[in-house]
XYZ file of C-alpha atoms in Angstrom:
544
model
C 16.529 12.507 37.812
C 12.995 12.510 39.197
C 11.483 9.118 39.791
C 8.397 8.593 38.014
C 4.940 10.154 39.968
C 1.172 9.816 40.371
C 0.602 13.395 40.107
C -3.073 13.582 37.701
C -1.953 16.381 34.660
C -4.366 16.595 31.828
C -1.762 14.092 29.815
C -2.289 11.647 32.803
C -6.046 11.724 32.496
C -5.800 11.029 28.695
C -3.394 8.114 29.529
C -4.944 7.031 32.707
C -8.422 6.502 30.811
C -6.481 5.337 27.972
C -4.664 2.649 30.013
C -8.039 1.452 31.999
C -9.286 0.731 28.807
C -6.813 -1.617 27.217
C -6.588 -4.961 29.341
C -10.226 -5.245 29.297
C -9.657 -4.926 25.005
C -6.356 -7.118 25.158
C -8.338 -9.761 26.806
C -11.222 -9.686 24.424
C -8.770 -9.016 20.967
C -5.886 -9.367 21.858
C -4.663 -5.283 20.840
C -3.796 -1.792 21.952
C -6.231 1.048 22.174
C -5.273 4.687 23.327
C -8.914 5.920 24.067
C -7.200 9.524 24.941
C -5.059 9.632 21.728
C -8.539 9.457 19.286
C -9.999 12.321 20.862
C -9.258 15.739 19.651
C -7.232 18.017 21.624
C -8.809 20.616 24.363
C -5.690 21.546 25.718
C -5.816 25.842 25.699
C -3.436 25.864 22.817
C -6.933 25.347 20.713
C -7.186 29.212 21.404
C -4.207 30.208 19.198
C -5.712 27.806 16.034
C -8.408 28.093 13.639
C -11.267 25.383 15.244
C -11.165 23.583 12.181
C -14.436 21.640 12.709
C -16.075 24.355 11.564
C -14.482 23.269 8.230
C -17.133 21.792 5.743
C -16.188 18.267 5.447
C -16.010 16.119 1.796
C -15.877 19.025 0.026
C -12.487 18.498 -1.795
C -11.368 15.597 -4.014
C -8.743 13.040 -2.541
C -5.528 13.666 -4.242
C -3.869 10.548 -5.338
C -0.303 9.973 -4.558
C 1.833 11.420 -7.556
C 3.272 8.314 -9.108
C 7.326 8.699 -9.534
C 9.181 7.408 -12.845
C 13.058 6.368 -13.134
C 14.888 9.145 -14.588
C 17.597 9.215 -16.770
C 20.997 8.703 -15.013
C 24.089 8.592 -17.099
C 25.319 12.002 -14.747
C 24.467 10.837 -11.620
C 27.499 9.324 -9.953
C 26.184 5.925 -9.998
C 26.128 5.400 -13.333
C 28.348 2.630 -14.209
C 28.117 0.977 -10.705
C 24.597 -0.176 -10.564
C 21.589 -1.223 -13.353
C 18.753 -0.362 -10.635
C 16.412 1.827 -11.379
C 17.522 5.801 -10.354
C 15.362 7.978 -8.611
C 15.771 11.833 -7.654
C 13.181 13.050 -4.836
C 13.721 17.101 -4.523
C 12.835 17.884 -1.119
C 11.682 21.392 -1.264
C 8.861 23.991 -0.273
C 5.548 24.435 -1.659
C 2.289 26.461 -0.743
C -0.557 24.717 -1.197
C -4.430 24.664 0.233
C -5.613 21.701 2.661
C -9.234 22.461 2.383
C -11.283 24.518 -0.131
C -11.893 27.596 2.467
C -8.006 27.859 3.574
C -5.490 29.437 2.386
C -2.188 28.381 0.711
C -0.208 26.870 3.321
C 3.424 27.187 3.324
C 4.504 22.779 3.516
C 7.622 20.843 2.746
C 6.932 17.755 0.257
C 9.189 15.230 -1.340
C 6.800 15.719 -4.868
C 5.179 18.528 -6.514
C 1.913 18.639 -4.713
C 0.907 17.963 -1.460
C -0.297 14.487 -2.422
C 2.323 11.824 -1.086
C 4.853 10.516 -3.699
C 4.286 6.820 -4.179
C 7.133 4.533 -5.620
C 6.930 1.493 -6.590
C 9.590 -1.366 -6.583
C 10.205 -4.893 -7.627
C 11.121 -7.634 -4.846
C 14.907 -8.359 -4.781
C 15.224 -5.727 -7.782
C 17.168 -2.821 -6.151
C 16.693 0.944 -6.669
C 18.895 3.881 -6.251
C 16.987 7.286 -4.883
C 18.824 10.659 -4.576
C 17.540 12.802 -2.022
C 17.972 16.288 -2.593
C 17.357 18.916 -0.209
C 16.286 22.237 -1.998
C 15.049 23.590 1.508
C 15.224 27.260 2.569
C 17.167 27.769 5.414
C 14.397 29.066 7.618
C 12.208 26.467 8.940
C 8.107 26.825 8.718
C 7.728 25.340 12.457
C 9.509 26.799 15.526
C 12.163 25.089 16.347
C 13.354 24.034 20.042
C 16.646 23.966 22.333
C 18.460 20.581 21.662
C 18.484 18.557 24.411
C 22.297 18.526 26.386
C 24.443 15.256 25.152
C 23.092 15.436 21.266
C 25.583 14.579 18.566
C 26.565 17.021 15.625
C 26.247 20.369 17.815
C 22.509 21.040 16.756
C 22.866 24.036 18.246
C 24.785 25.520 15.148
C 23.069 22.770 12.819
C 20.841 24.165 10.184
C 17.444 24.151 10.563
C 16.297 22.635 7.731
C 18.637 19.740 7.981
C 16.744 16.423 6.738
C 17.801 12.395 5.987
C 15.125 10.060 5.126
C 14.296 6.939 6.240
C 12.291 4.444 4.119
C 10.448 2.668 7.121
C 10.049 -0.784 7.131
C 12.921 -1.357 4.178
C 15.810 -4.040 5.330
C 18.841 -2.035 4.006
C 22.361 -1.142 4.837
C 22.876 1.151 7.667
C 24.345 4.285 4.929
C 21.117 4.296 3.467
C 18.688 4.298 6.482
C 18.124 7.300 7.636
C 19.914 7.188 10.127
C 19.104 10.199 12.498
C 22.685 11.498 12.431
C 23.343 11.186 9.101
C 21.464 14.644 8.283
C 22.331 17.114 4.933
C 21.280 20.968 5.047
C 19.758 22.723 1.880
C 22.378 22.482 -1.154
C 23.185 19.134 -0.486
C 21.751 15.906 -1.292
C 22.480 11.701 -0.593
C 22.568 9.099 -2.597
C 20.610 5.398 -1.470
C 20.537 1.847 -2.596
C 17.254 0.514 -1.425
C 17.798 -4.051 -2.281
C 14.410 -4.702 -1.807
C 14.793 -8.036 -0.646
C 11.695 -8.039 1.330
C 8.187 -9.929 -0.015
C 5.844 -7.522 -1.468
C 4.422 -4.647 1.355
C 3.624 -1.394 2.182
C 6.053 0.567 3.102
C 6.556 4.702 3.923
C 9.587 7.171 4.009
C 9.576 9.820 6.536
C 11.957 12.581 7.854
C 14.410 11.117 10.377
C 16.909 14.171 11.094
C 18.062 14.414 14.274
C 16.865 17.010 16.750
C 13.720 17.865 14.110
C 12.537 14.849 12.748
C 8.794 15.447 14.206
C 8.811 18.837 12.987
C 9.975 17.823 9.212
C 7.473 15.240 9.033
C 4.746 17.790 10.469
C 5.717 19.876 7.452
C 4.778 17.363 5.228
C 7.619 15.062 4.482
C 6.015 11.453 4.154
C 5.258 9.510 1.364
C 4.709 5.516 0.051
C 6.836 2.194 -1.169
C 5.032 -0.170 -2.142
C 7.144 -3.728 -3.295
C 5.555 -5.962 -5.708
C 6.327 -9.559 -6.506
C 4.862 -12.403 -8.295
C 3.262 -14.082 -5.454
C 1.112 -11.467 -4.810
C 0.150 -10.694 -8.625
C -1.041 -14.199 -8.493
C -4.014 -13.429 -5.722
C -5.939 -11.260 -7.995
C -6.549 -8.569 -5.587
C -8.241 -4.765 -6.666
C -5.675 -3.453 -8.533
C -5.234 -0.032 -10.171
C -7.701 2.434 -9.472
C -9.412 0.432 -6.850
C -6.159 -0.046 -4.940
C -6.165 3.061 -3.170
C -2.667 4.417 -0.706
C -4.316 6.396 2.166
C -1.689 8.395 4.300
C -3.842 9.037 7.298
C -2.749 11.944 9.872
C -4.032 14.916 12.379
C -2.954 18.700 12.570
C -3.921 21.798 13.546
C -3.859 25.521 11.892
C -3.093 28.547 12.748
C -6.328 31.859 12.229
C -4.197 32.593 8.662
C -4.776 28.899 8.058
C -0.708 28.170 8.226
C 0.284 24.375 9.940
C 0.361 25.532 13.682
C 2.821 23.380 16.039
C 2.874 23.944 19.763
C 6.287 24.775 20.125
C 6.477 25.827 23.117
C 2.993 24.215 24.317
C 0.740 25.441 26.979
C 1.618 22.808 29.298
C 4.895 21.873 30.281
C 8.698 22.430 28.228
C 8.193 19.965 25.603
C 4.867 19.082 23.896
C 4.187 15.675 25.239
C 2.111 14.590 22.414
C 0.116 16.480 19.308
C -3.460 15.876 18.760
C -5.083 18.155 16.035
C -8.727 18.826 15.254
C -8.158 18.484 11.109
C -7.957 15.048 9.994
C -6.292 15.019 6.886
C -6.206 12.035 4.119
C -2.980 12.277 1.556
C -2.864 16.211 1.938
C -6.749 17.289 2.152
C -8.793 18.029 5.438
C -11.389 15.363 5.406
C -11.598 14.113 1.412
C -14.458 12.411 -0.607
C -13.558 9.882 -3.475
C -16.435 8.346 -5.792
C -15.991 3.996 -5.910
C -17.645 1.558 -7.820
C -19.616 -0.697 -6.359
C -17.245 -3.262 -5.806
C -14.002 -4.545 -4.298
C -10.985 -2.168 -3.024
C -7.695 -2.765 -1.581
C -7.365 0.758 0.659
C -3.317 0.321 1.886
C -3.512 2.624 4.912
C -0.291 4.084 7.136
C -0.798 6.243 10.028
C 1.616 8.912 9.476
C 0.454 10.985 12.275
C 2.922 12.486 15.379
C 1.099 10.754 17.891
C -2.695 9.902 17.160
C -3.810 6.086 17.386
C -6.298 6.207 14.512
C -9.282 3.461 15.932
C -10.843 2.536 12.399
C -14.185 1.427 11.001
C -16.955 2.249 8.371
C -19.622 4.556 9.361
C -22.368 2.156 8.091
C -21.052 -0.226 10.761
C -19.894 -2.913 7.636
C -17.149 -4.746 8.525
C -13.870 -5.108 5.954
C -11.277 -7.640 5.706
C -7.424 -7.449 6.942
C -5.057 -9.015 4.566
C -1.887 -7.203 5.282
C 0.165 -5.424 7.876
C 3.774 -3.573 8.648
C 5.460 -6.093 6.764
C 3.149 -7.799 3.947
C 0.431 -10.335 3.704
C -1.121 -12.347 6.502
C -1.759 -15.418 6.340
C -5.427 -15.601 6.330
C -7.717 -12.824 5.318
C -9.325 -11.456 8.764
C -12.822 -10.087 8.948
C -12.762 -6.984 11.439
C -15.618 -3.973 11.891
C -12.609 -2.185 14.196
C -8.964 -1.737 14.093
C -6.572 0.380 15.917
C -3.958 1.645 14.070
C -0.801 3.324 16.340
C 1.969 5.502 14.409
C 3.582 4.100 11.809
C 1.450 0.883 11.850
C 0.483 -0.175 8.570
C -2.763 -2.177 7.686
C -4.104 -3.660 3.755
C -7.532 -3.450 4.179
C -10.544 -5.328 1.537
C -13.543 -3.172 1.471
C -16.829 -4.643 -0.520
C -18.877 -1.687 -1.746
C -21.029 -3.668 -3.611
C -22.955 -4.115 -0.118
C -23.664 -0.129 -0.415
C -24.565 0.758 -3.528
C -25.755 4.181 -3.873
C -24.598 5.119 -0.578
C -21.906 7.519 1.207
C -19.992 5.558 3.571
C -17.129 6.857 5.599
C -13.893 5.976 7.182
C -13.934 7.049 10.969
C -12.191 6.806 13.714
C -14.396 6.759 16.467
C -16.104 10.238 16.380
C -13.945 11.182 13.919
C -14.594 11.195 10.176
C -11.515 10.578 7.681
C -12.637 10.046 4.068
C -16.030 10.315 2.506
C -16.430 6.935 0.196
C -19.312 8.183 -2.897
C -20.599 4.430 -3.964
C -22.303 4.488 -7.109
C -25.029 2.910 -7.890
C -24.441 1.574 -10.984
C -23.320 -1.883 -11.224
C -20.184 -3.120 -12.583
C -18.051 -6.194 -13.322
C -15.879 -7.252 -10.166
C -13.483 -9.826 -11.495
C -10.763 -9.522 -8.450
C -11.111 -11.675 -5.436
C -10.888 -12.066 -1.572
C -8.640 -15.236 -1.563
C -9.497 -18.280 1.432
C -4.918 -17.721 1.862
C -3.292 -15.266 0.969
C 0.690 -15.693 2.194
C 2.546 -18.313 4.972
C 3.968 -16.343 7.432
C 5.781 -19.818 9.595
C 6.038 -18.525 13.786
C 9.334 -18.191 15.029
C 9.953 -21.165 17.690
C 10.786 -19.491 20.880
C 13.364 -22.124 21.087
C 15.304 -20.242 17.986
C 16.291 -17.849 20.347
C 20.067 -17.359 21.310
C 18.966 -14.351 23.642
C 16.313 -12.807 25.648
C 16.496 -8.760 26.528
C 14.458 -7.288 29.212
C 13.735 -3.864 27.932
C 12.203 -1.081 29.835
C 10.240 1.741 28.297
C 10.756 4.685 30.825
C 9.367 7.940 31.933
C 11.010 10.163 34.363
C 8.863 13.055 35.833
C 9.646 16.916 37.161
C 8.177 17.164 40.890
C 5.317 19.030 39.065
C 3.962 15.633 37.743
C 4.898 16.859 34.217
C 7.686 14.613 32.063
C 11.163 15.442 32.048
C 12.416 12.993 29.735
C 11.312 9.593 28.621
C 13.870 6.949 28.052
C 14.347 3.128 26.771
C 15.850 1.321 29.219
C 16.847 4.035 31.350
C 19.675 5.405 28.521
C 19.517 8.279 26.368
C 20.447 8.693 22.717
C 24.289 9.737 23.269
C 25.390 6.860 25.743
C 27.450 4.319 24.271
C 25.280 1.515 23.211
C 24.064 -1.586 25.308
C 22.662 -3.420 22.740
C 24.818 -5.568 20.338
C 23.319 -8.432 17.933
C 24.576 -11.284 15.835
C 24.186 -10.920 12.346
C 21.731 -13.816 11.404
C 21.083 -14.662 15.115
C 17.102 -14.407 16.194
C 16.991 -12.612 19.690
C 13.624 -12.196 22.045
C 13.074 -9.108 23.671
C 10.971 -8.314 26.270
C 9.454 -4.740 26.316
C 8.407 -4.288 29.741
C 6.074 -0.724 29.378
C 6.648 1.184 33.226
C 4.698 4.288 31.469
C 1.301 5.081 31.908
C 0.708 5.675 27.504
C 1.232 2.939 24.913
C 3.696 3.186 22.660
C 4.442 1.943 19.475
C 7.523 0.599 19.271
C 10.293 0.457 15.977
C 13.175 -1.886 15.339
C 14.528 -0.387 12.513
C 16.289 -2.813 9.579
C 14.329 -5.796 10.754
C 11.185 -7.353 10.657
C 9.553 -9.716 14.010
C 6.725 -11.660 15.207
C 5.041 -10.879 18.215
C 4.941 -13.671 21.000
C 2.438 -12.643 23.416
C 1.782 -9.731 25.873
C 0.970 -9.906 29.565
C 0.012 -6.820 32.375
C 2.205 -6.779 35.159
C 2.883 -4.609 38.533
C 5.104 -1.740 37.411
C 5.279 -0.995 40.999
C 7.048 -4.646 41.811
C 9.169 -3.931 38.767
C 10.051 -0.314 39.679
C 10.561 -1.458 43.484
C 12.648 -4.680 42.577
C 13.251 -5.291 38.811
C 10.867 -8.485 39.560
C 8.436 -8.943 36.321
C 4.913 -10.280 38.285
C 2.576 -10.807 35.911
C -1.034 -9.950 36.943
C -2.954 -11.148 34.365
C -3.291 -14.412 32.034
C -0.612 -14.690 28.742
C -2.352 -13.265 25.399
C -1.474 -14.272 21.971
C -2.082 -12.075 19.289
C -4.975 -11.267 17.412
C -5.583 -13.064 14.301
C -4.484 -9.461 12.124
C -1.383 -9.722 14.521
C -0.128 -13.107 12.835
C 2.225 -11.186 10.127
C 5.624 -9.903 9.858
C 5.658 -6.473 11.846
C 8.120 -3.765 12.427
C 5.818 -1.613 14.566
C 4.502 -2.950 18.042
C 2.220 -1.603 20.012
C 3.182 -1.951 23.522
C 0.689 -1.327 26.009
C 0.874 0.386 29.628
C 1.892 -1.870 32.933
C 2.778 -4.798 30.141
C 5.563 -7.155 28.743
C 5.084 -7.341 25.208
C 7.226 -10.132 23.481
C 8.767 -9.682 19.939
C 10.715 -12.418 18.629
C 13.329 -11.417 15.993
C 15.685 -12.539 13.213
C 18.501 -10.264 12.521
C 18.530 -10.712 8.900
C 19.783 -8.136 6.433
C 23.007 -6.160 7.299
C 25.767 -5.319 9.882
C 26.069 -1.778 10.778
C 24.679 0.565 13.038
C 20.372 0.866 13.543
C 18.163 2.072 16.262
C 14.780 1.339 18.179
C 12.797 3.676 19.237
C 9.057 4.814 20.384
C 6.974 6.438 17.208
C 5.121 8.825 18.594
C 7.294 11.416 16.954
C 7.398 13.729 20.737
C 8.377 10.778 22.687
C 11.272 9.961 20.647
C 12.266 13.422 20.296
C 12.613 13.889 23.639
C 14.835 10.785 23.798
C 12.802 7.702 23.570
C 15.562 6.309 21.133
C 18.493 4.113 21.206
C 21.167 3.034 18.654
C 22.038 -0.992 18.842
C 24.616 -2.396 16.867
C 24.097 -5.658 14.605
C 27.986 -7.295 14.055
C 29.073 -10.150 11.404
């Protein structure tokens, strides 16, 4: 295996920029930002696609996620062993348009439209969900060579194999989604989601092995929201003015079908996707009409691999209240905030400072969603509340263990990526990592790459400790950590419960966490969807 190179491809210009650009940010907030992943795409694959920014933008209403209902389940095979609410999700094909001047698109969706489902759940009040896949057996995306050592002999898998994982849910291991626990068209899984968690946002997203980026390309994403009294009691926008934005990128082909690079234009596996559509909840660049008042937008980045860098056009600022894994502390008043894959963020926007006007959700250059403010005045009777939820830090000292773990790239002699790895180990080894059921552990994520990545623990949720650059040459020489610039603590909108970390290039980022939930078998992994394809994933094992 090559050793990793200084060889300057178009992906290391994105990332070099990218990483010149963080420190200087860390220092001054105390976060992540991938300059290069906010940017669309000029690679020459842009040739083969429809350049859609020539699209008309806020020309098509937002679609609202499709609400799911309990169903009846004296059938299902549950029936006498549970009183939680049952739930089927058919996960099936559909043809729908993304923008009023394309065509019907061939997607996959776990609902009826191409709107995200939305479910919503009670804390500690369990629910059962059958997933059913009514796929055809061809898949809508070109599909790639498994990589040698992968489980299940892909190679003769179907194609349109699919599990899903709820992200961010603390359940046992047979009902998360596991990446090798995958079910071809004609069959379907049953899951017991407890719910034990305080109320959040949460998503579900594809997780088969082998095509998980692919299947969540195709659409398969939606919302979980938990509830509980505590946060009832706040009086935040509720209803129509709490608003579920999935926020994500792609790119179409000149018929106006979803167009993946598979194979890309540079290199055997495409290192990262960036698309030139910026899609809201299923529609190229929405517009919704507000009041002129108080909204709660809960926002998920549900895209491959863009970092979504977020503001409002009129430069107003908005206030954080939540993030992967429920309420902050404090509100926090922000005019920026960069969002990596998977990240979650509750956001308070006042529109009652804009009445009248159109205001927009960007990132950077980009715009998302058009906001339509009326100008007629209403009756706001939610609130902004002064504290919102204690979230008490972790004493380092409640640590039995601290991991050093490295997040690895390993380069051809051509400069380009061969494989990218977490702690130099691909999926199929026999796993390194082995917790204590109700121990709290520290772990060190020491990032030798030149991108930032956001990193997943799946079952559990963490705090994170502080970050700090270091020489990746010392540490790639030697194994010695030296640091080379001063300790950060996190931002203020970093003090919550998190499950999703960014982890920026040449840098230690610390997570403290409590292995709380379940024994079984889990993973970690990086969430840019191509980077953990291509084996930037690793099972650990949590033991009574």
């Amino acid at each position: 295996m090559a050793k990793k190179t200084n060889s300057w491809t178009r992906r290391r210009l994105l990332a070099r920029g990218a990483a010149a650009a963080v420190l200087p940010l860390l220092r001054k907030s105390g976060l992540a930002q991938m300059s290069g992943m906010s940017m669309p795409s000029s690679s020459p694959r842009t040739r083969r696609t429809l350049d859609a920014r020539k699209l008309t933008p806020f020309v098509d209403p937002l679609p609202l996620p499709q609400l799911l209902r309990p169903v009846d389940r004296r059938s299902s095979p549950a029936h006498n062993a549970t009183d939680a609410p049952y739930y089927r999700v058919r996960i099936h094909e559909i043809t729908a348009s993304l923008h009023r001047d394309l065509p019907p698109a061939k997607l996959w969706s776990y609902g009826d439209t191409l709107a995200p489902i939305l479910i919503e759940a009670r804390s500690n009040e369990g629910v059962l969900i059958e997933w059913t896949n009514d796929l055809p057996a061809k898949h809508i995306l070109p599909l790639d060579t498994p990589m040698q050592g992968m489980p299940h002999s892909l190679a003769d898998a179907p194609e349109t194999r699919t599990v899903t994982h709820m992200h961010g849910a603390s359940v046992p291991s047979i009902s998360d989604g596991y990446p090798e626990d995958w079910f071809g068209p004609g069959h379907s899984k049953l899951c017991f989601y407890p719910n034990r968690q305080d109320a959040t946002t949460l998503w579900m997203h594809d997780h088969a092995m082998g095509v998980s980026r692919l299947n969540v390309f195709a659409g398969l994403m939606g919302f979980y929201l938990i509830r509980d009294e505590h946060e009832a009691t706040l009086n935040l926008p509720t209803g129509p003015h709490e608003l579920p934005l999935l926020l994500y990128d792609r790119s179409f082909d000149p018929n106006g079908q979803l167009f993946y690079p598979n194979p890309p234009d540079e290199g055997a596996w495409a290192q990262e996707f960036l698309g030139d559509a910026m899609v809201v909840n299923g529609k190229v660049q929405p517009f919704h009409p507000v009041e002129p008042r108080r909204y709660r937008l809960r926002i998920a980045n549900t895209a491959n691999s863009r970092f979504f860098s977020l503001g409002l056009s009129n430069g107003q600022s908005f206030h954080v209240i939540g993030s992967d894994q429920g309420l902050l502390p404090v509100p926090v008043e922000m005019k920026r905030l960069v969002l990596a894959p998977a990240e979650r963020t509750d956001l308070i926007v006042d529109f009652s400072r804009a009445p009248g006007q159109h205001i927009r959700l960007v990132s950077d250059s980009l715009e998302l969603v058009e906001f339509r403010v009326s100008s007629t005045p209403v009756e706001d009777t939610s609130q902004l509340p002064a504290t919102l939820r204690p979230v008490p830090r972790i004493p380092e000292s409640q640590a039995v263990r601290t991991r050093l773990m490295t997040l690895n790239e390993f380069d051809q002699d051509n400069g380009e990526p061969m494989v990218m790895l977490l702690n130099r180990k691909h999926w199929a080894e026999p796993v390194t990592e082995t917790v204590k059921l109700g121990s709290t552990e520290i772990w060190s994520l020491i990032n030798l790459t030149e991108d930032t990545h956001p990193i997943h623990l799946h079952l559990v949720r963490f705090q994170l400790l502080d970050r700090q650059s270091i020489s990746t040459d010392a540490y790639l020489d030697n194994e010695s950590v030296q640091p080379t610039g001063p300790v950060l603590p996190p931002a203020p909108h970093e003090m919550g419960w998190k499950d999703v970390i960014q982890c920026p290039s040449g840098t230690v980022t610390r997570i403290i966490i409590p292995f709380e939930g379940y024994a079984g078998r889990y993973l970690w992994h990086c969430h840019i969807l191509e980077h953990e394809a291509n084996d930037m994933m690793r099972p650990y094992d949590v033991i009574a």
